[in-house]
Amino acid sequence: MALTETQVEDKIEVVGDYKHVQVRTATVIARDGTEISRSFHRHVLACSTKSGDPLAWGDTDISDQSTEVQAICNAVWTDAVKTAYQTAMDAQETP
């Protein structure tokens, strides 16, 4: 009676005007090759982030993502999308 645990990114979606990338990872527990449990974790990636300097925007670090997620991010996060996202976020911060 062997238990195994595997993780697989089973859903990757691009949503919204600013091309947020949503990633769903399934954790599957199997006993002797038969699935007995499945749970999900989700995370969302935005094209740009601010670091310590509140005026400085930078590209989101996606180096820890799978090659598939990296390829999708690199394809949809154009300079125009990044600029539009940064402009929208800066406008929300203005009092």
XYZ file of C-alpha atoms in Angstrom, residues 10-87:
78
model
C -3.763 21.951 -14.030
C -5.137 25.364 -14.958
C -3.442 28.539 -16.205
C -5.674 31.463 -17.132
C -5.065 34.986 -18.433
C -7.712 37.394 -17.165
C -8.585 41.070 -17.325
C -7.337 44.129 -19.152
C -3.951 43.898 -17.462
C -3.421 40.212 -18.287
C -3.169 38.827 -14.762
C -2.053 35.200 -14.895
C -3.920 32.840 -12.546
C -2.301 29.508 -11.795
C -4.069 26.590 -10.133
C -1.917 23.781 -8.736
C -3.520 20.456 -7.846
C -2.004 18.257 -5.152
C -3.048 14.665 -5.795
C -2.704 11.892 -3.218
C -2.896 8.371 -4.628
C -2.843 4.924 -3.036
C -1.459 2.221 -5.305
C -2.119 4.430 -8.332
C -5.716 5.277 -7.412
C -6.476 8.884 -6.550
C -7.874 9.230 -3.040
C -7.564 12.974 -2.520
C -7.141 16.165 -4.526
C -6.722 19.712 -3.228
C -6.015 23.005 -4.957
C -3.843 26.065 -4.425
C -4.129 29.205 -6.546
C -1.909 32.199 -7.053
C -2.123 35.253 -9.294
C 0.706 37.055 -11.040
C 0.531 40.711 -12.095
C 2.842 42.086 -14.776
C 4.526 44.738 -12.615
C 5.349 45.301 -8.967
C 6.681 48.092 -6.807
C 9.632 47.446 -4.566
C 10.979 49.632 -1.767
C 10.789 52.835 -3.810
C 7.098 53.774 -4.099
C 7.749 55.493 -7.442
C 9.735 52.667 -9.034
C 7.933 49.971 -11.004
C 9.658 46.778 -11.993
C 8.810 43.604 -13.844
C 7.412 40.804 -11.721
C 10.028 38.131 -11.004
C 8.713 34.947 -12.587
C 11.942 32.945 -12.373
C 10.416 30.585 -9.789
C 7.445 29.771 -12.045
C 7.226 26.807 -14.418
C 8.499 27.255 -17.964
C 4.897 27.114 -19.211
C 3.794 29.950 -16.905
C 6.904 31.966 -17.824
C 6.167 31.567 -21.535
C 2.563 32.718 -21.072
C 3.615 35.733 -18.982
C 6.267 36.727 -21.509
C 3.740 36.447 -24.336
C 0.924 38.504 -22.797
C 2.812 41.065 -20.708
C 3.653 43.505 -23.487
C 5.101 46.941 -22.791
C 1.665 48.441 -23.509
C 0.013 46.163 -20.915
C 2.668 46.994 -18.306
C 2.326 50.739 -18.897
C -1.478 50.600 -18.717
C -1.358 48.576 -15.481
C 1.186 50.899 -13.864
C -0.824 53.974 -14.869
